[in-house]
mmCIF file of C-alpha atoms in Angstrom:
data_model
loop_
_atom_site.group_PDB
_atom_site.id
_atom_site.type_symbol
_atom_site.label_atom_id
_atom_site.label_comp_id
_atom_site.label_asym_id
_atom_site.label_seq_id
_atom_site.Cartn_x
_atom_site.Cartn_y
_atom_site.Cartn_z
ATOM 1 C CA UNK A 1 9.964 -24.905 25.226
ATOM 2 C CA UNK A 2 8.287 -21.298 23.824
ATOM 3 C CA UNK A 3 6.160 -19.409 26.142
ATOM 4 C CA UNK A 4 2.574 -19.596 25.951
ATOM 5 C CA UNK A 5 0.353 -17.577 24.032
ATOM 6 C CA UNK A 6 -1.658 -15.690 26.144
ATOM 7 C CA UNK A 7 -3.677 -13.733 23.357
ATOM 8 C CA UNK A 8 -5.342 -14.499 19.964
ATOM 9 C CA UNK A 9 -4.282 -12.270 16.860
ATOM 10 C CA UNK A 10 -7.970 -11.540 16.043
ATOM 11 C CA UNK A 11 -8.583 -10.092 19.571
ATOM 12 C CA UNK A 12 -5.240 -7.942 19.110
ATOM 13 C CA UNK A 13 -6.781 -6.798 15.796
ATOM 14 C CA UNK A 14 -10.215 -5.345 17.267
ATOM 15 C CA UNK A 15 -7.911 -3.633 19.509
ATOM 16 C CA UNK A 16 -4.930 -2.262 17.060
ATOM 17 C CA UNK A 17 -7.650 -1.029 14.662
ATOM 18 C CA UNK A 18 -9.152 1.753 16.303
ATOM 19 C CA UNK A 19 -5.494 2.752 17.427
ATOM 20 C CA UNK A 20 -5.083 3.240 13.692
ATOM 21 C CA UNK A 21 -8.213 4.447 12.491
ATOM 22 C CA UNK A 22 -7.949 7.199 15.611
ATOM 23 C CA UNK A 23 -4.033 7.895 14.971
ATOM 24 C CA UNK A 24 -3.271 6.824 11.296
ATOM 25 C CA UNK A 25 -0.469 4.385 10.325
ATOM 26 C CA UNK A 26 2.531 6.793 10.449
ATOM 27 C CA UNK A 27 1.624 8.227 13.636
ATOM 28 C CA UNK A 28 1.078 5.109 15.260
ATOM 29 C CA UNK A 29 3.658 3.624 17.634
ATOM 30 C CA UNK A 30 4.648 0.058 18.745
ATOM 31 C CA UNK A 31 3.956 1.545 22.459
ATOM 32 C CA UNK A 32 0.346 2.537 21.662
ATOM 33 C CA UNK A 33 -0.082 -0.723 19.898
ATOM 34 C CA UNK A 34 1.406 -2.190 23.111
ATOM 35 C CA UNK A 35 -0.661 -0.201 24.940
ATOM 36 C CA UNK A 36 -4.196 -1.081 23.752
ATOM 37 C CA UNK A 37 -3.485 -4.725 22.967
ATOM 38 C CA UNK A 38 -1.994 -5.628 26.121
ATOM 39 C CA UNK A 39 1.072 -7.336 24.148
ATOM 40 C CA UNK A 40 4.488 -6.538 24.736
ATOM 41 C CA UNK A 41 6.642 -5.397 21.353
ATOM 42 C CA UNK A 42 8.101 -9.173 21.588
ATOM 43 C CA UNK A 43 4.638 -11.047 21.289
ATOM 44 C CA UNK A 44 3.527 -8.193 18.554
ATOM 45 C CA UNK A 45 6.697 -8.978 16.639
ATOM 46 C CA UNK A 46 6.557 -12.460 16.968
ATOM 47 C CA UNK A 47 3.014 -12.734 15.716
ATOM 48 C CA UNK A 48 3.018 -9.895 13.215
ATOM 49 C CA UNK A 49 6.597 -9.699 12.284
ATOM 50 C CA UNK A 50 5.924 -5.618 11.956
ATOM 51 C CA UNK A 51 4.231 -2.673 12.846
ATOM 52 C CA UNK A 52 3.724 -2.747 8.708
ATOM 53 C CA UNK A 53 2.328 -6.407 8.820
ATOM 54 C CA UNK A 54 -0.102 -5.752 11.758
ATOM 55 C CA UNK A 55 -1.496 -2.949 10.061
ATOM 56 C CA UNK A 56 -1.671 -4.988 6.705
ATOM 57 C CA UNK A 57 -3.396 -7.674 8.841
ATOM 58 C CA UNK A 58 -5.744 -5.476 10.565
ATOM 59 C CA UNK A 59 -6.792 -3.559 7.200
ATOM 60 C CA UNK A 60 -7.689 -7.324 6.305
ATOM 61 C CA UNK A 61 -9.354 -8.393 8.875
ATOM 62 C CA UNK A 62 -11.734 -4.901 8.807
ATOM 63 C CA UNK A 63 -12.325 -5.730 5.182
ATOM 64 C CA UNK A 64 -13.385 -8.906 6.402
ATOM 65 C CA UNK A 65 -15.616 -8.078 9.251
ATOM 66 C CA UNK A 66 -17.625 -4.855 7.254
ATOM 67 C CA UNK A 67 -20.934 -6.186 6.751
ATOM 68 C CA UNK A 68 -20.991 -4.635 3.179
ATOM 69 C CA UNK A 69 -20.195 -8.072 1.256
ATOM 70 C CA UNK A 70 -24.161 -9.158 3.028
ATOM 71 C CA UNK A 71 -25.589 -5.808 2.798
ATOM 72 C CA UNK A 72 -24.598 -6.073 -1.644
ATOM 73 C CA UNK A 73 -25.312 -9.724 -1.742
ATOM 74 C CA UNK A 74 -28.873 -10.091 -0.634
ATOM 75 C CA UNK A 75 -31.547 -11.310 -2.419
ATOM 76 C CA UNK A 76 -33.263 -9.620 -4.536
ATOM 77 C CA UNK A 77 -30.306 -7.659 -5.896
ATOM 78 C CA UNK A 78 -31.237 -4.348 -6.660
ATOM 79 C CA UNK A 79 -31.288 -0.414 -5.632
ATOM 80 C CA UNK A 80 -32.741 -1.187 -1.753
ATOM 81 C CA UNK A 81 -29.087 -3.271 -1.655
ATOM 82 C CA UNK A 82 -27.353 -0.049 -2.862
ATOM 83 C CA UNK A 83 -29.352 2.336 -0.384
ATOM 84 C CA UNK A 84 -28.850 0.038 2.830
ATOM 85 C CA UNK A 85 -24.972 -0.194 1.694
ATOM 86 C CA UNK A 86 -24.682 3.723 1.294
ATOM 87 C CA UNK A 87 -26.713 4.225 4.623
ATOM 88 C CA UNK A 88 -23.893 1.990 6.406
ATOM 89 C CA UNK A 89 -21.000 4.351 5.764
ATOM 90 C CA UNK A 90 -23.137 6.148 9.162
ATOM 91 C CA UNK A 91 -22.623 3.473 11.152
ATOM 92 C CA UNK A 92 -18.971 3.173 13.054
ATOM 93 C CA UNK A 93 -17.813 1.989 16.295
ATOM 94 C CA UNK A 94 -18.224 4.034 19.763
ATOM 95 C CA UNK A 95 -15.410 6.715 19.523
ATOM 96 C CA UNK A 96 -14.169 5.922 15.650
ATOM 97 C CA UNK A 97 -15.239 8.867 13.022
ATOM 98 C CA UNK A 98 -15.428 8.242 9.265
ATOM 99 C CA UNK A 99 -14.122 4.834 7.591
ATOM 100 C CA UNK A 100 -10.986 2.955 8.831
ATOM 101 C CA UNK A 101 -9.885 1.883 5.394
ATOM 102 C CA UNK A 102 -11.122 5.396 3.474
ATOM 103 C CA UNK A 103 -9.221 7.584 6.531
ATOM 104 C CA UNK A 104 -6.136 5.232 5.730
ATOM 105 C CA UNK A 105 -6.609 5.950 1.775
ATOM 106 C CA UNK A 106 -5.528 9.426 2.603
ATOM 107 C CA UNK A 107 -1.791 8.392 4.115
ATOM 108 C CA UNK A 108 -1.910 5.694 0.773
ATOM 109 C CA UNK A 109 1.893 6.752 0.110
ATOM 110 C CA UNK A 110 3.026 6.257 4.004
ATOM 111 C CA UNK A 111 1.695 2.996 3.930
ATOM 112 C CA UNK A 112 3.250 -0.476 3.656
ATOM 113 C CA UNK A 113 2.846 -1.274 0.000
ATOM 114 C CA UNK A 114 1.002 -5.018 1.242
ATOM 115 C CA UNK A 115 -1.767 -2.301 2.198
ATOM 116 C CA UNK A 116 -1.842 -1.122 -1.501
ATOM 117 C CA UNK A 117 -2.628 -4.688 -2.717
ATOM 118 C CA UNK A 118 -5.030 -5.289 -0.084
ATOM 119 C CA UNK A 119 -7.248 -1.923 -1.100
ATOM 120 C CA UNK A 120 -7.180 -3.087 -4.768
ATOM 121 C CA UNK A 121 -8.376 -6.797 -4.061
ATOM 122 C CA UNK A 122 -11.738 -5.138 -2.145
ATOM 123 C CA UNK A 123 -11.950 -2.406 -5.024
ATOM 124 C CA UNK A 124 -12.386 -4.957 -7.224
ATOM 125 C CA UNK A 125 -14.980 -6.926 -4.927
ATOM 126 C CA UNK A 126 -17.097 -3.912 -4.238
ATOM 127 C CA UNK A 127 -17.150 -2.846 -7.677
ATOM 128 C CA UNK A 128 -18.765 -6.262 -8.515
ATOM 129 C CA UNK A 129 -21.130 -6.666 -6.111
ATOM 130 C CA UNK A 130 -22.390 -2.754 -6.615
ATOM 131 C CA UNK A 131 -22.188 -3.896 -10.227
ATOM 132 C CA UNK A 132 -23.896 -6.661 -9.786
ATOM 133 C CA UNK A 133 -26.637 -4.717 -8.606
ATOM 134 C CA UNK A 134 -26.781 -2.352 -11.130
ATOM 135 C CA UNK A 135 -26.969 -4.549 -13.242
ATOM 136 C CA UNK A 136 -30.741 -5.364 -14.945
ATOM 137 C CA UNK A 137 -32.193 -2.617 -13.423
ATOM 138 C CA UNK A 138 -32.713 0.868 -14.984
ATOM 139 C CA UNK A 139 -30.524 3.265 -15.407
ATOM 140 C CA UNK A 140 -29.806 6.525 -17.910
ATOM 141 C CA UNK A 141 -25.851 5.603 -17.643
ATOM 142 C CA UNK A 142 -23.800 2.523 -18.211
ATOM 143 C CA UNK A 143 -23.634 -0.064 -14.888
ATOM 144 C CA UNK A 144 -19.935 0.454 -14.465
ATOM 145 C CA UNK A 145 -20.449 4.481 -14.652
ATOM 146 C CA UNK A 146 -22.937 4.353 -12.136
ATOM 147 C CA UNK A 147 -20.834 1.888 -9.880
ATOM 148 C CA UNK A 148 -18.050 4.820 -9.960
ATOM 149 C CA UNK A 149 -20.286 7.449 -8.945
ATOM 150 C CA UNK A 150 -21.428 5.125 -5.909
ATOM 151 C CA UNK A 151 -18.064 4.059 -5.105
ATOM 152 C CA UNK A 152 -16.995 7.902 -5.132
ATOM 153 C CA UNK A 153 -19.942 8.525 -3.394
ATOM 154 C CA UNK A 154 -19.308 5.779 -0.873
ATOM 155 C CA UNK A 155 -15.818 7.307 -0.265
ATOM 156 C CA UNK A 156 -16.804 10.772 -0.082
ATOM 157 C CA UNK A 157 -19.145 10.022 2.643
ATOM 158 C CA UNK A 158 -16.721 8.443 4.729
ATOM 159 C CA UNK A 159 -14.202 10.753 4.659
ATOM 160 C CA UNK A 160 -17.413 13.318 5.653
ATOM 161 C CA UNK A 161 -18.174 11.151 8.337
ATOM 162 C CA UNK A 162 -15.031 12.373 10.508
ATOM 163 C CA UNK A 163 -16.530 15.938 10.407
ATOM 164 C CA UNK A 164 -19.677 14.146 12.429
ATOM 165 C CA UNK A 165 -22.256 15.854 10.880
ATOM 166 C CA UNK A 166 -25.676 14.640 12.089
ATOM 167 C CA UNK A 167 -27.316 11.499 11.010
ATOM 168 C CA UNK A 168 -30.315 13.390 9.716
ATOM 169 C CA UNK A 169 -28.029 15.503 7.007
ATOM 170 C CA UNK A 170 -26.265 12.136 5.964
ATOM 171 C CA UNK A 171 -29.613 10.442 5.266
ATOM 172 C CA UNK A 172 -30.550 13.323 3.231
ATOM 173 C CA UNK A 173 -27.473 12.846 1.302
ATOM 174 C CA UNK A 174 -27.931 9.578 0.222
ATOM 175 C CA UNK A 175 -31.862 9.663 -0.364
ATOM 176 C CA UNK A 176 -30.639 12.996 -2.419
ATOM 177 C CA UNK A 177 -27.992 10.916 -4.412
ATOM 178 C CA UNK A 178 -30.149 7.977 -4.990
ATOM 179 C CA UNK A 179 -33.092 10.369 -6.646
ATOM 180 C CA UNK A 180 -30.372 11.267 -8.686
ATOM 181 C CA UNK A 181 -29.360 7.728 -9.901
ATOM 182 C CA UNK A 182 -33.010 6.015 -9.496
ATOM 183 C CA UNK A 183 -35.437 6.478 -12.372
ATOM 184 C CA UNK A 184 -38.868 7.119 -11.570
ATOM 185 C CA UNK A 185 -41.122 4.838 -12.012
#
């Protein structure tokens, strides 16, 4: 008879994400994992397989839980959906600084290549829900070209984010980018 589970993998996700978002996947260890999930290297393992498939899993499960896919998919589609998406980048958990997934970007040939697979899939989905903003309204470049420069955008601001600059200076930023991108009316 196998022991008894006494933990659920998306609990030991919300706790092995900020271990990696703080530390980074290469300079994470099994004993801080162990250490903020309260799971031994045995029930990690048996669960997870690997420290590689954990952070594969918990990359998912952020992509998941980011409230970006409601923030781009509410009705009416249009610029206010782009604005409240940009002005999210701000907002990150007590103690985290920038993005989890953008900070992990940066350590993109460290990581397991599952993780590589995993940032393309929600490239692709962001693109077409930005896009499908874009889309209809009016604008002096091409939808996808101005999906790139909010994606770029998107990124740059969360890799600012770990610098903590105040709120005030970010919200400048992105009412500054969006004059740039909105036409008058």
């Amino acid at each position: 008879m196998g022991r008894i589970k006494l933990f659920t993998r998306e609990d030991v996700l919300e706790k092995a994400i900020p271990v990696f978002w703080r530390r980074g996947f290469s300079d994470t260890g099994v004993a801080d994992l162990e250490k903020a999930t309260g799971v031994n290297k045995s029930g990690l393992y048996g669960e997870f397989k690997s420290k590689d498939a954990l952070f594969v899993a918990c990359l998912e499960h952020y992509f998941e839980c980011r409230e970006w896919r409601a923030l781009l998919s509410a009705e009416p589609l249009g610029w206010s959906n782009i604005e409240q998406f940009l002005r999210s980048a701000f907002a990150t958990p007590e103690g985290q600084s920038g993005c989890f997934a953008i900070n992990s970007l940066r350590d993109l040939s460290l990581l397991p290549t599952e993780a590589t697979a995993v940032f393309a899939k929600n490239s692709v989905i962001l693109k077409k829900l930005i896009g499908n903003n874009i889309t209809g309204e009016n604008t002096v470049l091409a939808p996808e070209a101005i999906t790139d420069l909010i994606l770029t955008f998107f990124y740059g601001l969360g890799i600012e984010q770990n610098i903590k600059n105040p709120r005030r200076a970010f919200d400048h930023k992105v009412s500054d980018f969006l004059a740039l991108l909105v036409p008058a009316k």
